XYZ file of C-alpha atoms in Angstrom:
470
model
C 26.157 12.841 3.594
C 27.226 15.693 5.808
C 24.761 15.606 8.680
C 21.358 14.372 9.764
C 18.387 16.363 11.081
C 17.263 15.482 14.584
C 13.993 15.798 16.449
C 14.655 19.368 17.635
C 14.839 20.876 14.132
C 11.120 21.154 13.407
C 11.211 24.931 12.974
C 14.579 25.027 11.235
C 15.232 25.038 7.522
C 16.580 21.694 6.372
C 17.897 21.308 2.835
C 18.154 17.834 1.325
C 20.508 17.736 -1.672
C 20.991 14.857 -4.090
C 22.300 14.245 -7.576
C 19.283 12.006 -8.131
C 16.031 13.597 -6.961
C 12.867 12.015 -8.359
C 10.511 14.825 -9.350
C 7.192 14.313 -11.171
C 8.803 15.087 -14.531
C 11.996 13.074 -14.062
C 15.251 12.613 -12.166
C 17.388 15.724 -11.604
C 20.130 17.113 -9.395
C 18.335 19.288 -6.889
C 18.174 20.817 -3.428
C 14.862 20.414 -1.622
C 14.279 23.176 0.929
C 12.006 22.218 3.818
C 10.580 24.138 6.751
C 7.983 23.210 9.365
C 7.581 19.819 7.725
C 6.739 21.209 4.279
C 8.616 21.584 1.019
C 9.096 25.314 0.482
C 11.386 25.305 -2.564
C 12.972 23.036 -5.154
C 16.312 24.498 -6.248
C 19.479 23.526 -8.066
C 21.972 21.250 -6.377
C 24.806 23.799 -6.415
C 22.844 26.866 -5.306
C 23.949 28.788 -2.213
C 22.035 30.146 0.738
C 20.689 33.230 -1.009
C 19.809 31.335 -4.170
C 17.847 28.871 -2.037
C 15.630 31.733 -0.895
C 17.033 31.834 2.638
C 17.632 35.496 3.345
C 17.868 35.610 7.135
C 21.499 34.696 7.913
C 20.579 33.951 11.527
C 17.864 31.458 10.637
C 18.943 27.911 11.609
C 19.771 25.856 8.547
C 21.004 22.303 8.087
C 22.154 20.900 4.767
C 21.958 17.151 4.236
C 24.091 16.287 1.209
C 23.103 12.846 -0.033
C 25.495 12.731 -2.960
C 24.374 10.135 -5.509
C 21.761 8.443 -3.314
C 18.252 8.567 -4.764
C 15.838 10.958 -3.040
C 12.268 9.891 -3.851
C 8.858 10.839 -2.470
C 8.034 8.743 0.580
C 6.163 5.587 -0.347
C 2.400 5.722 0.275
C 1.134 2.184 0.852
C -2.620 2.403 0.405
C -3.363 -1.246 1.287
C -2.211 -2.334 4.754
C -4.002 -4.542 7.302
C -2.918 -3.343 10.736
C -5.597 -5.326 12.683
C -5.541 -3.180 15.839
C -7.637 -3.129 17.989
C -8.859 -6.674 18.525
C -6.236 -8.653 16.632
C -3.113 -6.776 17.612
C -1.365 -10.128 18.073
C -1.586 -10.420 14.270
C -0.213 -6.909 13.697
C -0.456 -3.599 15.533
C 0.185 0.035 14.753
C 3.592 0.109 16.443
C 5.044 -2.891 14.617
C 3.390 -2.095 11.288
C 4.585 1.503 11.230
C 8.100 0.501 12.304
C 8.216 -1.820 9.306
C 6.859 0.971 7.125
C 9.520 3.432 8.284
C 12.291 0.901 7.688
C 11.004 0.370 4.151
C 10.785 4.018 3.129
C 7.002 4.083 3.571
C 5.949 7.405 5.091
C 2.160 6.919 4.895
C -0.025 3.845 5.173
C -3.776 3.561 4.658
C -5.295 1.003 7.021
C -7.891 -1.470 5.785
C -11.228 -1.652 7.651
C -11.310 -5.376 8.385
C -9.444 -7.817 10.643
C -9.568 -5.356 13.514
C -12.310 -5.824 16.101
C -14.477 -3.877 15.645
C -14.136 -3.286 11.899
C -14.283 0.270 10.537
C -17.916 0.055 9.439
C -19.553 2.626 11.745
C -18.650 6.030 13.131
C -18.366 4.533 16.637
C -16.105 1.713 15.445
C -13.871 4.201 13.674
C -13.514 6.142 16.919
C -12.141 2.981 18.561
C -9.675 2.448 15.712
C -8.585 6.089 15.872
C -8.029 5.877 19.615
C -5.922 2.719 19.253
C -3.687 4.418 16.694
C -3.333 7.771 18.461
C 0.223 8.577 19.658
C 1.226 5.109 18.539
C 2.440 5.446 14.934
C 5.901 6.058 13.502
C 4.578 7.140 10.102
C 1.414 8.932 9.028
C -1.731 6.808 8.898
C -5.019 7.225 7.048
C -8.009 4.891 7.067
C -10.428 3.164 4.730
C -13.986 2.486 5.858
C -15.917 -0.677 5.065
C -19.111 -1.569 3.230
C -21.021 -4.528 4.658
C -24.692 -5.516 4.358
C -26.904 -3.048 6.231
C -24.407 -0.264 6.985
C -25.417 2.072 4.147
C -26.511 4.781 6.608
C -22.980 4.848 8.071
C -21.148 5.675 4.848
C -21.561 9.442 4.630
C -20.997 9.912 8.404
C -17.758 7.930 8.057
C -16.634 10.198 5.212
C -17.289 13.190 7.451
C -15.063 11.587 10.078
C -12.238 11.334 7.552
C -12.099 7.834 6.082
C -10.677 7.964 2.554
C -13.235 5.668 0.900
C -14.731 2.220 1.374
C -13.590 -1.380 0.939
C -15.945 -4.315 0.376
C -15.664 -8.040 -0.238
C -17.573 -9.785 -3.008
C -16.733 -13.173 -1.466
C -16.235 -14.293 2.162
C -13.598 -12.103 3.805
C -12.317 -14.725 6.231
C -13.639 -12.931 9.318
C -17.251 -13.097 10.482
C -17.539 -9.434 11.502
C -16.906 -8.261 7.912
C -19.421 -10.178 5.750
C -19.430 -10.107 1.960
C -21.788 -7.889 0.006
C -24.241 -8.918 -2.678
C -25.154 -6.972 -5.784
C -28.163 -5.384 -4.080
C -25.911 -4.129 -1.253
C -23.599 -2.571 -3.812
C -26.488 -0.887 -5.616
C -27.462 0.863 -2.375
C -23.861 1.866 -1.603
C -23.330 3.307 -5.078
C -26.536 5.307 -4.753
C -25.560 6.699 -1.342
C -22.091 7.711 -2.543
C -23.019 9.197 -5.923
C -22.680 12.802 -4.784
C -19.693 12.274 -2.487
C -15.936 12.469 -2.924
C -15.549 8.763 -2.255
C -14.026 5.741 -3.920
C -15.285 2.174 -3.514
C -12.588 -0.493 -3.267
C -13.426 -4.063 -4.235
C -11.996 -7.417 -3.297
C -13.010 -8.693 -6.717
C -13.754 -12.394 -6.516
C -17.200 -13.930 -6.864
C -18.250 -17.531 -6.560
C -19.536 -18.691 -9.930
C -20.595 -22.020 -11.406
C -17.530 -22.507 -13.553
C -15.344 -21.916 -10.511
C -17.020 -24.162 -7.983
C -18.010 -27.047 -10.270
C -14.427 -28.194 -10.815
C -13.407 -30.785 -8.225
C -9.708 -31.468 -7.981
C -8.292 -34.078 -5.653
C -4.950 -32.709 -4.474
C -3.218 -33.031 -1.126
C -3.877 -29.908 1.008
C -0.111 -29.475 1.445
C 0.294 -28.988 -2.313
C -0.276 -25.444 -3.591
C -1.968 -26.596 -6.803
C -5.148 -27.568 -4.985
C -5.597 -24.143 -3.417
C -4.813 -22.410 -6.715
C -7.424 -24.471 -8.562
C -10.009 -23.672 -5.891
C -9.825 -19.950 -6.827
C -9.558 -19.802 -10.621
C -9.155 -16.556 -12.489
C -12.753 -16.563 -13.679
C -13.769 -15.559 -10.137
C -11.885 -12.286 -10.592
C -12.954 -11.747 -14.187
C -16.677 -12.091 -13.428
C -16.427 -9.843 -10.377
C -14.649 -7.167 -12.400
C -17.307 -7.304 -15.114
C -19.952 -6.531 -12.473
C -17.871 -3.732 -10.925
C -17.403 -2.082 -14.309
C -21.135 -2.307 -15.012
C -22.002 -0.633 -11.692
C -19.272 1.969 -12.056
C -20.401 2.796 -15.578
C -23.984 3.243 -14.358
C -23.396 5.258 -11.176
C -20.082 7.015 -11.998
C -18.732 6.558 -8.484
C -14.949 6.026 -8.750
C -14.185 2.354 -8.219
C -10.926 0.589 -7.493
C -9.972 -3.069 -7.842
C -7.590 -4.171 -5.120
C -4.813 -6.771 -5.508
C -5.450 -7.861 -9.108
C -3.884 -11.280 -9.654
C -5.595 -12.512 -12.831
C -4.194 -11.027 -16.025
C -7.223 -12.182 -18.030
C -9.074 -9.169 -16.613
C -6.573 -6.615 -17.958
C -8.152 -6.201 -21.449
C -11.587 -5.749 -19.850
C -10.223 -3.055 -17.538
C -8.333 -1.376 -20.383
C -11.500 -1.159 -22.473
C -13.485 0.258 -19.558
C -10.872 2.957 -19.049
C -10.951 3.733 -22.760
C -14.723 4.116 -22.457
C -14.278 6.675 -19.681
C -15.377 4.483 -16.788
C -13.809 5.941 -13.591
C -12.005 2.772 -12.558
C -8.494 2.116 -11.253
C -6.630 -1.054 -10.343
C -3.698 -2.145 -8.216
C -1.511 -5.196 -8.019
C 1.012 -6.374 -5.433
C 4.679 -7.364 -5.358
C 3.831 -11.023 -4.705
C 1.930 -11.277 -7.983
C 4.798 -9.596 -9.844
C 7.669 -11.515 -8.241
C 6.384 -14.969 -7.214
C 4.842 -17.679 -9.360
C 2.784 -20.784 -8.651
C 5.476 -23.023 -10.134
C 7.966 -22.097 -7.409
C 5.736 -22.604 -4.344
C 7.145 -25.498 -2.312
C 5.047 -28.158 -0.619
C 3.657 -26.926 2.736
C 4.977 -23.381 2.120
C 1.858 -21.614 3.375
C 3.745 -18.315 3.621
C 2.957 -18.070 -0.122
C -0.813 -18.243 0.388
C -2.867 -15.142 -0.331
C -6.284 -14.372 -1.792
C -6.619 -14.096 -4.706
C -3.778 -16.543 -5.279
C -0.366 -16.218 -6.854
C -0.743 -17.596 -10.371
C 1.643 -18.970 -13.001
C 4.612 -17.330 -14.696
C 2.745 -16.601 -17.934
C 0.121 -14.719 -15.927
C 2.868 -12.829 -14.079
C 4.431 -11.654 -17.341
C 1.057 -10.319 -18.475
C 0.632 -8.444 -15.180
C 3.983 -6.764 -15.781
C 2.848 -5.785 -19.264
C -0.341 -4.305 -17.806
C 1.653 -2.324 -15.264
C 4.182 -1.022 -17.763
C 1.519 0.070 -20.243
C -0.422 1.934 -17.517
C -3.534 -0.230 -17.332
C -2.558 -1.161 -13.775
C -2.276 2.098 -11.849
C -0.393 1.310 -8.665
C 1.457 -1.270 -6.558
C 0.737 -1.881 -2.865
C 1.798 -4.448 -0.281
C -1.596 -5.814 0.845
C 0.349 -6.507 4.043
C -1.819 -9.082 5.832
C 0.145 -10.976 8.480
C -1.028 -13.610 10.918
C 0.536 -15.749 13.659
C 2.234 -18.970 12.616
C -0.563 -21.160 13.920
C -3.078 -19.412 11.658
C -0.688 -19.895 8.747
C -0.708 -23.642 9.557
C 3.069 -23.716 9.494
C 3.308 -27.147 11.120
C 0.777 -28.921 8.907
C 1.364 -26.928 5.721
C -2.341 -27.074 4.900
C -2.962 -24.511 2.158
C -6.729 -24.919 2.359
C -6.913 -24.018 6.052
C -4.064 -21.483 6.347
C -4.782 -17.756 6.618
C -4.396 -16.074 3.244
C -2.072 -13.114 3.550
C 1.509 -12.125 2.763
C 3.789 -9.908 4.844
C 5.782 -7.486 2.705
C 5.137 -3.950 3.978
C 8.836 -3.261 4.495
C 9.922 -4.706 1.136
C 7.715 -3.118 -1.519
C 10.317 -0.636 -2.787
C 13.238 -3.066 -3.266
C 10.918 -5.761 -4.652
C 9.460 -3.503 -7.332
C 12.884 -2.142 -8.239
C 14.674 -5.517 -8.292
C 12.165 -7.186 -10.572
C 10.975 -4.140 -12.498
C 14.201 -2.362 -13.448
C 15.361 -5.166 -15.772
C 11.992 -4.833 -17.529
C 12.502 -1.119 -18.148
C 10.963 0.334 -14.983
C 12.536 3.734 -14.223
C 12.985 5.584 -10.929
C 10.169 7.901 -12.016
C 7.931 4.898 -12.694
C 8.628 3.526 -9.214
C 7.549 6.786 -7.597
C 4.456 6.975 -9.762
C 3.318 3.452 -8.839
C 4.313 3.540 -5.163
C 3.776 7.179 -4.182
C 1.860 9.495 -6.487
C -0.908 7.171 -7.678
C -1.404 5.604 -4.255
C -1.693 9.051 -2.641
C -4.151 10.094 -5.355
C -6.315 7.020 -4.751
C -6.583 7.858 -1.042
C -7.281 11.559 -1.705
C -3.975 12.463 -0.079
C -2.203 13.890 -3.119
C -2.738 17.437 -1.851
C 0.004 16.709 0.689
C 1.597 13.323 -0.107
C 3.099 11.373 -2.973
C 5.275 13.925 -4.818
C 8.218 16.219 -4.293
C 6.640 19.617 -4.940
C 6.301 22.947 -3.172
C 3.565 22.935 -0.549
C 3.525 19.182 0.022
C 4.766 17.352 3.101
C 8.528 16.826 3.216
C 8.235 13.022 3.074
C 11.221 11.299 1.464
C 12.857 7.940 1.086
C 16.589 8.103 0.475
C 17.857 4.865 -0.997
C 20.620 3.202 -2.952
C 19.188 1.292 -5.913
C 22.561 -0.320 -6.580
C 23.113 -1.822 -3.120
C 21.877 -5.316 -2.318
C 20.067 -6.476 0.804
C 19.335 -9.998 1.989
C 15.932 -10.518 3.558
C 16.356 -12.065 7.018
C 14.050 -12.249 10.038
C 16.383 -9.941 11.987
C 15.957 -7.047 9.562
C 12.156 -7.268 9.383
C 10.171 -5.104 11.795
C 6.591 -6.308 11.283
C 5.285 -8.551 14.059
C 5.483 -11.982 12.433
C 8.598 -12.675 10.383
C 7.095 -15.426 8.225
C 7.498 -14.279 4.629
C 7.993 -15.873 1.198
C 10.874 -13.455 0.686
C 13.147 -14.763 3.427
C 16.560 -15.458 1.940
C 15.932 -13.361 -1.168
C 18.676 -10.975 -2.291
C 17.147 -7.702 -3.474
C 18.481 -4.511 -5.009
C 17.670 -1.242 -3.267
C 18.658 -0.468 0.307
C 16.644 2.138 2.181
C 19.194 4.433 3.837
C 16.940 7.099 5.365
C 13.252 7.776 5.769
C 12.145 11.377 6.312
C 8.651 12.201 7.551
C 7.536 15.834 7.365
C 11.145 17.004 7.431
C 12.264 14.762 10.296
C 14.542 11.775 9.812
C 12.788 8.841 11.461
C 14.958 5.995 10.167
C 18.661 6.155 9.344
C 21.092 3.399 8.406
C 19.126 0.669 10.157
C 18.162 2.638 13.256
C 15.007 4.431 14.392
C 16.289 7.833 15.429
C 13.452 9.670 17.202
C 12.616 9.334 20.883
C 8.867 9.118 20.289
C 6.537 8.329 17.379
C 6.387 11.182 14.868
C 3.437 9.946 12.816
C 0.035 11.631 12.718
C -3.431 10.366 11.822
C -4.800 11.761 8.550
C -8.551 12.090 8.886
C -9.670 15.315 7.247
C -13.289 15.153 6.137
C -14.077 14.320 2.534
C -17.570 15.822 2.888
């Protein structure tokens, strides 16, 4: 590459050229012309100044020639638990967005729970917004939450700019974000029928066939935890979600699908025209129950990582389009909450840290299965931006959208070590893994924020995305 843009080039024209630019219709050689943080033209790789539409010879221009490196839309991770304010010692905006920038993620959407207070009222959202202000390296949007009794807060929260609402159909793990029952969901669906909102579901319900099975297994052995949350909990929850979504026609989204048994049910609902989408996560696509060591609580998440046969079926569901997108569900916690010393799977916090690794994980494990560069951008950028109602400015390389890019080498390997991870707690099931796909640069609204392992701006460049959906 010839040169890098710096923080004083906001009003200049910066052209990013690559032999491998991932556009919505495929991978091409192209020159992406940016100005004031926006994409203003997509031209041929070899075109000169005039052909690029730059007619004023005195206008500052910088050309960044990336050669054969891949230039993709910045990753939009629509499922991240930042936990600030209140539990910043788990993860905060500074550390989370540093990890995002290092992983080619230019936008995250923060989940409403684990922070204190949760994002369940207009006043609580104001506290969250204040905590994030002037404190983020990438752009940040927010989900609101549905809990029992907060139905009058939903439309006001949409007016404040939350992108939709998350709820739990089982205990969330934190007291301030209680689970909802079917009657709570009925009210929420009714309130949101005429809005531009999406309801996101942690889809697990306690049911007789799940809780009646008693298995005596040492708490340090993963099998016991896995058997305590069988796939039927997800399947039955998803049946209810589809029924409600079919009745009320409010777009509904299933977060972190782990049970492949639900895929045919979801596929049929989509065929029937039910407005439902679904995501899965790298840990379900790359890790299997058979490989979880004794006491390795860094593998614990909810719903759980299941067996290899299930994993293969998840891949099939992703590749055939039933599963719409892939997100990190980054949910870190301190080592004591992960019960690192005792290795107790039943007591450990359920969450996996992978915000920085989503791109290389999906590429490493997906490319051998036929996943293309265009597929990666669709699952990690376009569809995630669309879910969060951000596709009018994020998720694609197209004229008028934000100049958010990840420049990466899909052929270069990285080894996951604590030193290269930037989220707060370095405990991860991926430590020691060798992955394909090194992030070389991350560009946010035309500005390079991460380059060759370094954060290059003097101050955070991220903004908070909270335009009203009402």
